[in-house]
């Protein structure tokens, strides 16, 4: 929240209350008493001591600043600021004195005016003059009341002087109110002065920090330009790996950072040569520029025509306390939460989106349908099939880089090819396009928004999916349902899908409503149940769909009765077992 920004950020330790302790020759610990503890390791004992000394000095400075901020009356301000403040208060005091004088004059002249009017009333004058004098007397009384209100003084309701001439009590009360005002202004003036001084100190600290960052930036640029990547050490190489990383213990100069050399991390996993991509001399020298791109592509396809892998390595079994990471993230969006890497599955979100095409044969069969209503049944089964593997996969795919693409070419085997690209980073959004030579095109733009509610995590995909069949021109659109990850705090993670999907044929007006029933512990229904109805533009139900989003989907033809009412005919659909058609069944997991 904005209130937090003034005093802390998540993960910080206040140096004024920090505990700095040395663990061994290279390690030291900074802790704030339980909530945050940092274990830091230096490359040598000398470097560790430099860090500890610098942190102790910074801690002393932080304690001093804390004491200064706690002292509300004796803050240190410059002589110029004190003089300016005194001048302001002096001017304010003189204005209060002027106001008090004005009050006395108003009281004096008001009394005289009231007395003169009373004398006029006592004289024997014609009735017309008496009325006129009473009217002037009332206006004079209003003038007195208004004057008192202007000076912020009102006589007590029980005061017998109300309606009569003002008394010296008014001039005595008014300066008291003005003095209170002056005292209040003086108190707030000190607070403003303190706030101003804090802003100035903060600006100076920011300028110093920026200067340090600029120096570090220049230093890193110089180091990067002068860095040399050395080969692996051989028996003839002087020094060991430890000597390369750690400076000499006796070296206390700050120039040892300038002499650091940077090394590439070694390749831990050897790259398998399954794709057949080998860099040749022609690739490096550029002599292949006279070969056309088509020939290069054909040559590449011939090289890469090898068997695809049939299994992937097992997931490493690391213990993961998810609640310790996410307890500070309640109410935040998933893209703002830092996740440990072993919470991810080794896929990009683009690849995960492309998995929607696993059951592409449903769209192939839909393209061959002559009836648009039957075609809609297969499209509905295709929308459900995209959730088939989520029940077993509670891991999160990696966020793609902005502009990252994933291409899947299955033209030879399955007749389609697909391209998916990350088109926005905040908020994350991907665009997916797939073409099939079997007569359909699929495209989708998916934005994922999410909310963490403590016990569960809700993932809401935004954006629309379009499917167009070339021969008939039927154009279908739909949106995805909400995915919920349960048992974030304790227990085994499990995923549920809930909500409704409305699939619309924009050419004919046909519509299908799919309902994903949320899991309930007290329900006797089968888990992960999906029901659906396929309707024509008039709202008559022609097909009923029933199944689960992790196993299969069946289709029943609805026989309309004499009432020709779809609502009455729906129960009969389940009785007509002979009209049941299996639309989709999940493939065995690899």
mmCIF file of C-alpha atoms in Angstrom, residues 17 51 66 73 78 85 92 97 179 203 223 263 265 298 308 321 368 404 406 413-414 460 526 544 569:
data_model
loop_
_atom_site.group_PDB
_atom_site.id
_atom_site.type_symbol
_atom_site.label_atom_id
_atom_site.label_comp_id
_atom_site.label_asym_id
_atom_site.label_seq_id
_atom_site.Cartn_x
_atom_site.Cartn_y
_atom_site.Cartn_z
ATOM 1 C CA UNK A 17 17.548 -2.460 15.120
ATOM 2 C CA UNK A 51 31.565 -5.628 5.039
ATOM 3 C CA UNK A 66 16.421 7.485 14.616
ATOM 4 C CA UNK A 73 11.654 19.745 19.825
ATOM 5 C CA UNK A 78 20.421 25.621 10.052
ATOM 6 C CA UNK A 85 11.051 30.900 11.187
ATOM 7 C CA UNK A 92 2.292 36.716 12.767
ATOM 8 C CA UNK A 97 -1.820 42.660 17.883
ATOM 9 C CA UNK A 179 -3.041 33.945 20.872
ATOM 10 C CA UNK A 203 17.337 14.172 -1.211
ATOM 11 C CA UNK A 223 35.378 -4.599 -16.174
ATOM 12 C CA UNK A 263 34.141 -16.578 -16.253
ATOM 13 C CA UNK A 265 29.454 -20.901 -15.999
ATOM 14 C CA UNK A 298 14.995 -28.382 -47.126
ATOM 15 C CA UNK A 308 11.103 -37.642 -31.391
ATOM 16 C CA UNK A 321 7.122 -24.956 1.546
ATOM 17 C CA UNK A 368 -16.017 -32.872 -42.277
ATOM 18 C CA UNK A 404 9.487 -14.966 -27.472
ATOM 19 C CA UNK A 406 7.110 -21.131 -29.934
ATOM 20 C CA UNK A 413 2.179 -35.992 -39.428
ATOM 21 C CA UNK A 414 -1.057 -34.195 -38.467
ATOM 22 C CA UNK A 460 -8.786 -16.099 -14.872
ATOM 23 C CA UNK A 526 -19.203 -37.282 -10.344
ATOM 24 C CA UNK A 544 -27.104 -32.676 -24.861
ATOM 25 C CA UNK A 569 -36.994 -33.129 -23.478
#
